[in-house]
Coordinates of C-alpha atoms in Angstrom, one line a residue:
V23 CA 95.7 103.2 92.1
L24 CA 96.7 106.6 93.8
L25 CA 97.5 104.6 97.1
M26 CA 99.5 101.9 95.4
C27 CA 101.5 104.7 93.6
L28 CA 102.2 106.4 96.7
V29 CA 103.4 103.0 98.1
F30 CA 105.2 102.3 94.8
S31 CA 107.1 105.7 94.8
F32 CA 108.8 104.8 98.1
T33 CA 109.8 101.3 97.4
L34 CA 111.2 102.0 94.0
P35 CA 114.5 103.2 95.4
L36 CA 114.9 100.0 97.3
L37 CA 114.3 97.9 94.3
P38 CA 117.6 96.7 92.6
V39 CA 118.1 97.1 88.8
P40 CA 120.7 94.8 87.0
V41 CA 123.5 96.6 85.4
Q42 CA 122.6 95.5 82.0
Y43 CA 119.1 97.1 82.1
S44 CA 120.6 100.3 83.7
F45 CA 121.4 103.4 81.7
R46 CA 123.9 104.5 84.3
N47 CA 127.6 103.9 83.4
A48 CA 129.2 101.5 85.8
A49 CA 131.5 103.0 88.1
A50 CA 134.9 103.2 87.3
P51 CA 137.9 101.3 89.5
P52 CA 139.7 103.7 91.9
A53 CA 142.7 105.1 90.6
E54 CA 145.9 103.7 91.7
Q55 CA 148.4 106.0 93.7
V56 CA 151.5 107.0 92.1
V57 CA 154.6 106.4 94.8
V58 CA 157.8 108.3 94.1
P59 CA 160.8 106.3 95.3
V60 CA 163.1 108.0 97.1
R61 CA 166.6 108.1 96.1
A62 CA 169.4 106.6 97.9
D63 CA 171.7 109.5 97.8
E64 CA 168.8 111.8 99.1
R65 CA 169.0 113.1 102.6
L66 CA 166.2 114.4 104.7
L67 CA 166.5 117.6 106.8
P68 CA 165.9 117.0 110.7
G69 CA 162.2 116.5 111.4
E70 CA 161.4 116.1 107.5
Q71 CA 159.2 112.9 106.4
I72 CA 159.1 111.2 103.2
N73 CA 155.9 111.9 101.2
P74 CA 155.4 109.0 98.9
L75 CA 152.7 110.8 96.9
I76 CA 153.2 113.3 93.8
K77 CA 152.7 116.9 95.2
N78 CA 152.0 119.8 93.1
E79 CA 154.0 122.5 94.7
G80 CA 152.4 125.3 92.5
T81 CA 149.2 124.8 94.1
P82 CA 148.4 126.6 97.5
T83 CA 146.8 124.1 100.2
I84 CA 143.7 125.3 101.9
P85 CA 143.3 124.3 105.4
A86 CA 140.8 121.4 106.2
K87 CA 138.7 123.6 108.4
E88 CA 138.2 126.3 105.7
K89 CA 137.0 123.9 103.3
E90 CA 134.4 122.3 105.4
A91 CA 133.1 125.9 106.3
F92 CA 132.2 126.6 102.9
G93 CA 131.9 123.0 101.3
W94 CA 129.1 120.6 100.8
P95 CA 129.0 119.0 104.3
A96 CA 128.2 122.2 106.1
T97 CA 125.4 122.9 103.6
A98 CA 124.2 119.2 103.7
T99 CA 123.9 119.7 107.4
L100 CA 122.0 122.7 107.0
L101 CA 119.5 121.4 104.7
L102 CA 119.0 118.2 106.9
A103 CA 118.2 120.3 109.9
L104 CA 115.8 122.4 107.9
Y105 CA 114.2 119.3 106.6
W106 CA 113.8 117.9 110.1
F107 CA 112.5 121.2 111.4
G108 CA 109.9 121.1 108.9
V109 CA 108.8 117.4 109.6
I110 CA 108.5 118.2 113.3
A111 CA 106.4 121.4 112.3
F112 CA 103.9 119.2 110.4
S113 CA 104.0 116.5 112.9
I114 CA 102.8 118.7 115.3
N115 CA 99.9 120.2 113.3
F116 CA 98.9 116.8 112.7
I117 CA 98.6 115.8 116.3
I118 CA 96.9 118.9 117.2
Q119 CA 94.4 118.2 114.3
L120 CA 93.9 114.6 116.1
I121 CA 93.4 116.1 119.5
T122 CA 90.9 118.5 118.2
L123 CA 89.0 115.9 116.6
F124 CA 88.8 113.5 119.5
Y125 CA 87.9 116.6 121.8
R126 CA 84.9 117.4 119.5
A127 CA 84.0 113.9 119.3
Y128 CA 83.7 113.0 123.0
S129 CA 83.0 116.4 124.4
R130 CA 79.7 117.2 122.3
P131 CA 76.2 115.6 122.3
V132 CA 76.2 112.5 120.0
I133 CA 73.5 110.5 118.3
I134 CA 74.4 106.6 117.9
D135 CA 73.2 105.2 114.6
G136 CA 74.5 101.7 114.5
K137 CA 78.1 101.7 113.9
F138 CA 78.0 105.6 113.2
R139 CA 78.4 108.5 115.8
I140 CA 76.8 111.5 114.7
V141 CA 78.2 114.4 116.8
E142 CA 76.0 117.8 116.7
L143 CA 78.3 121.0 116.1
A144 CA 77.2 124.3 116.8
G145 CA 78.1 127.8 114.4
D146 CA 79.0 127.7 110.9
K147 CA 81.1 124.6 110.7
A148 CA 81.3 122.1 107.6
P149 CA 79.8 118.8 107.9
C150 CA 82.8 116.0 107.9
S151 CA 83.7 112.7 108.9
F152 CA 86.5 111.0 110.6
G153 CA 86.9 107.3 111.6
N154 CA 83.2 106.3 112.3
T155 CA 82.4 110.0 113.6
I156 CA 80.2 112.4 111.6
F157 CA 80.1 116.0 112.5
I158 CA 77.5 118.2 111.5
N159 CA 75.2 121.1 112.7
P160 CA 71.7 119.9 112.2
E161 CA 70.4 123.4 112.6
K162 CA 71.7 124.8 109.3
Y163 CA 69.9 122.3 106.8
D164 CA 66.4 121.2 106.0
W165 CA 65.7 117.5 106.4
E166 CA 66.4 116.2 103.0
T167 CA 69.7 117.9 102.9
Y168 CA 70.5 116.7 106.4
N169 CA 69.8 113.2 105.3
Q170 CA 71.8 113.3 102.1
I171 CA 75.0 114.8 103.9
L172 CA 74.5 111.7 106.3
L173 CA 74.4 109.4 103.5
H174 CA 77.4 111.1 102.0
E175 CA 79.4 110.8 105.0
K176 CA 78.4 107.2 105.8
I177 CA 79.9 106.1 102.4
H178 CA 83.0 107.9 103.4
I179 CA 83.1 105.8 106.7
E180 CA 82.2 102.5 105.1
Q181 CA 84.8 102.9 102.5
G182 CA 87.5 103.8 105.0
H183 CA 88.4 107.0 103.3
T184 CA 89.7 108.3 106.4
W185 CA 92.7 106.2 106.4
D186 CA 93.3 107.0 102.9
I187 CA 93.7 110.7 104.1
V188 CA 95.7 110.2 106.9
F189 CA 98.2 107.9 104.8
A190 CA 98.4 110.8 102.5
E191 CA 98.8 113.3 105.4
I192 CA 101.4 111.3 107.1
V193 CA 103.4 111.2 103.5
L194 CA 103.0 114.9 103.3
I195 CA 104.9 115.1 106.7
F196 CA 107.8 113.6 105.4
Q197 CA 107.5 115.2 101.9
W198 CA 106.4 118.6 102.9
F199 CA 109.1 120.3 100.6
N200 CA 107.9 118.5 97.7
P201 CA 105.3 120.4 95.6
F202 CA 104.0 117.1 93.8
A203 CA 103.3 115.5 97.2
W204 CA 100.7 118.5 97.9
Q205 CA 99.0 118.3 94.9
Y206 CA 99.1 114.4 94.9
R207 CA 97.4 114.4 98.3
K208 CA 94.6 117.1 97.0
E209 CA 94.1 114.8 93.7
L210 CA 93.6 111.9 96.2
E211 CA 91.0 113.8 98.4
N212 CA 89.4 114.8 95.3
N213 CA 89.0 111.3 94.0
L214 CA 87.5 110.0 97.2
E215 CA 84.8 112.8 96.8
F216 CA 84.1 111.5 92.9
L217 CA 83.9 107.9 94.3
T218 CA 81.4 108.9 97.0
D219 CA 79.2 111.0 94.8
D220 CA 79.1 108.4 92.1
Q221 CA 78.3 105.7 94.8
L222 CA 75.6 107.9 96.4
L223 CA 73.6 108.5 93.2
Q224 CA 73.4 104.8 92.4
K225 CA 70.9 104.7 95.5
N226 CA 67.2 104.6 94.4
N227 CA 66.1 107.0 97.1
V228 CA 68.7 110.0 95.8
E229 CA 67.9 111.9 92.9
K230 CA 70.7 113.6 90.9
T231 CA 69.2 117.2 90.9
S232 CA 68.2 116.9 94.4
Y233 CA 71.5 115.8 95.5
Q234 CA 73.4 118.5 93.5
L235 CA 71.3 121.1 94.9
S236 CA 72.1 120.0 98.6
L237 CA 75.8 120.3 97.6
L238 CA 75.2 124.0 96.9
K239 CA 73.4 124.5 100.2
V240 CA 76.3 123.2 102.2
S241 CA 79.0 125.3 100.0
A242 CA 79.1 128.0 102.8
P243 CA 82.4 129.4 103.8
H244 CA 84.3 127.4 106.2
F245 CA 87.6 125.8 107.3
P246 CA 87.5 122.2 107.9
L247 CA 90.4 120.4 109.4
S248 CA 92.7 118.7 106.5
I249 CA 92.6 115.0 107.8
T250 CA 88.7 115.2 107.5
T251 CA 86.6 114.0 104.5
N252 CA 84.5 117.2 104.2
Y253 CA 82.5 119.3 101.9
N254 CA 84.9 121.2 100.4
Q255 CA 83.3 124.0 98.3
S256 CA 86.4 124.7 96.1
L257 CA 85.9 121.4 94.7
L258 CA 82.4 121.7 94.3
K259 CA 82.3 122.9 90.5
K260 CA 84.5 119.6 89.5
R261 CA 82.3 117.3 91.5
L262 CA 79.3 118.8 89.7
A263 CA 80.9 118.1 86.4
M264 CA 82.1 114.9 87.1
M265 CA 78.6 113.8 88.1
N266 CA 77.2 114.8 84.8
A267 CA 80.1 113.7 82.6
K268 CA 80.0 110.7 80.2
K269 CA 81.8 107.5 81.9
S270 CA 84.6 106.1 80.1
N271 CA 84.1 103.1 77.8
V272 CA 85.2 99.7 79.8
H273 CA 86.3 98.4 76.5
T274 CA 88.9 101.0 75.9
T275 CA 90.7 100.1 79.1
W276 CA 93.2 98.2 77.6
K277 CA 94.9 101.5 76.4
Y278 CA 96.3 102.1 79.9
L279 CA 98.5 99.3 79.3
F280 CA 100.8 101.4 77.4
I281 CA 101.8 103.0 80.7
L282 CA 103.8 99.8 81.8
P283 CA 106.5 100.3 79.2
L284 CA 106.7 103.9 80.7
F285 CA 106.9 102.4 84.1
V286 CA 109.8 100.2 83.0
L287 CA 111.7 103.2 81.5
F288 CA 111.7 105.3 84.4
V289 CA 112.7 102.5 86.4
S290 CA 115.8 102.0 84.3
L291 CA 116.4 105.8 84.3
L292 CA 116.4 106.1 87.9

């Protein structure tokens, strides 16, 4: 749903809305120009030209260059330049993260586990995954915690969550000025963690209390790259609450149909 809403938000402006369903007034036809005829007995001075439009002699005229200097075109150009500067800066940051991940993935010791690549890290770095590669420092955790981390990251890989994060990151590059885009990316990442936790706890060999204790053990200070799926300790409290929350009744999902008229209303307004 979150991914489809992102796609919908970019395609909505391209959808034509019939005039009868739009709340916007129809554009008025352009005003006709009034032409003042020149009398036959009028004489022009040498070098003077006929001006067919009505002219208000009492209003002082401003040179065109001065108007542009303080008008909307100059402001729009400045804002556009600022926007593209932000796009370039965030694009560079995104590329640097990709280069860093690929360097780590192919310059460190690796264990091949089927379709998964487990890269051993050093130091106090958070476990995370990108593509089919899991990054983890095995020396920091006991055997049970280590296995649960691997199970968690393998679910991220199997569900293709990396591409969800990358897609949201690319959207953020072009919407860096939009605070809702930042919040949306955060909520998308949170939702991926909720889904992964739920699927992991459905396995018979994973006990809920043991898994929650493992999450607490992993919640050490760290700064993971934003384009990875990782153990984000700021989200830990929400994840624990979500795992213990009562699931919504499937029979009440029809209430979400009330959102459809709201969507139609917004389409008409926009």
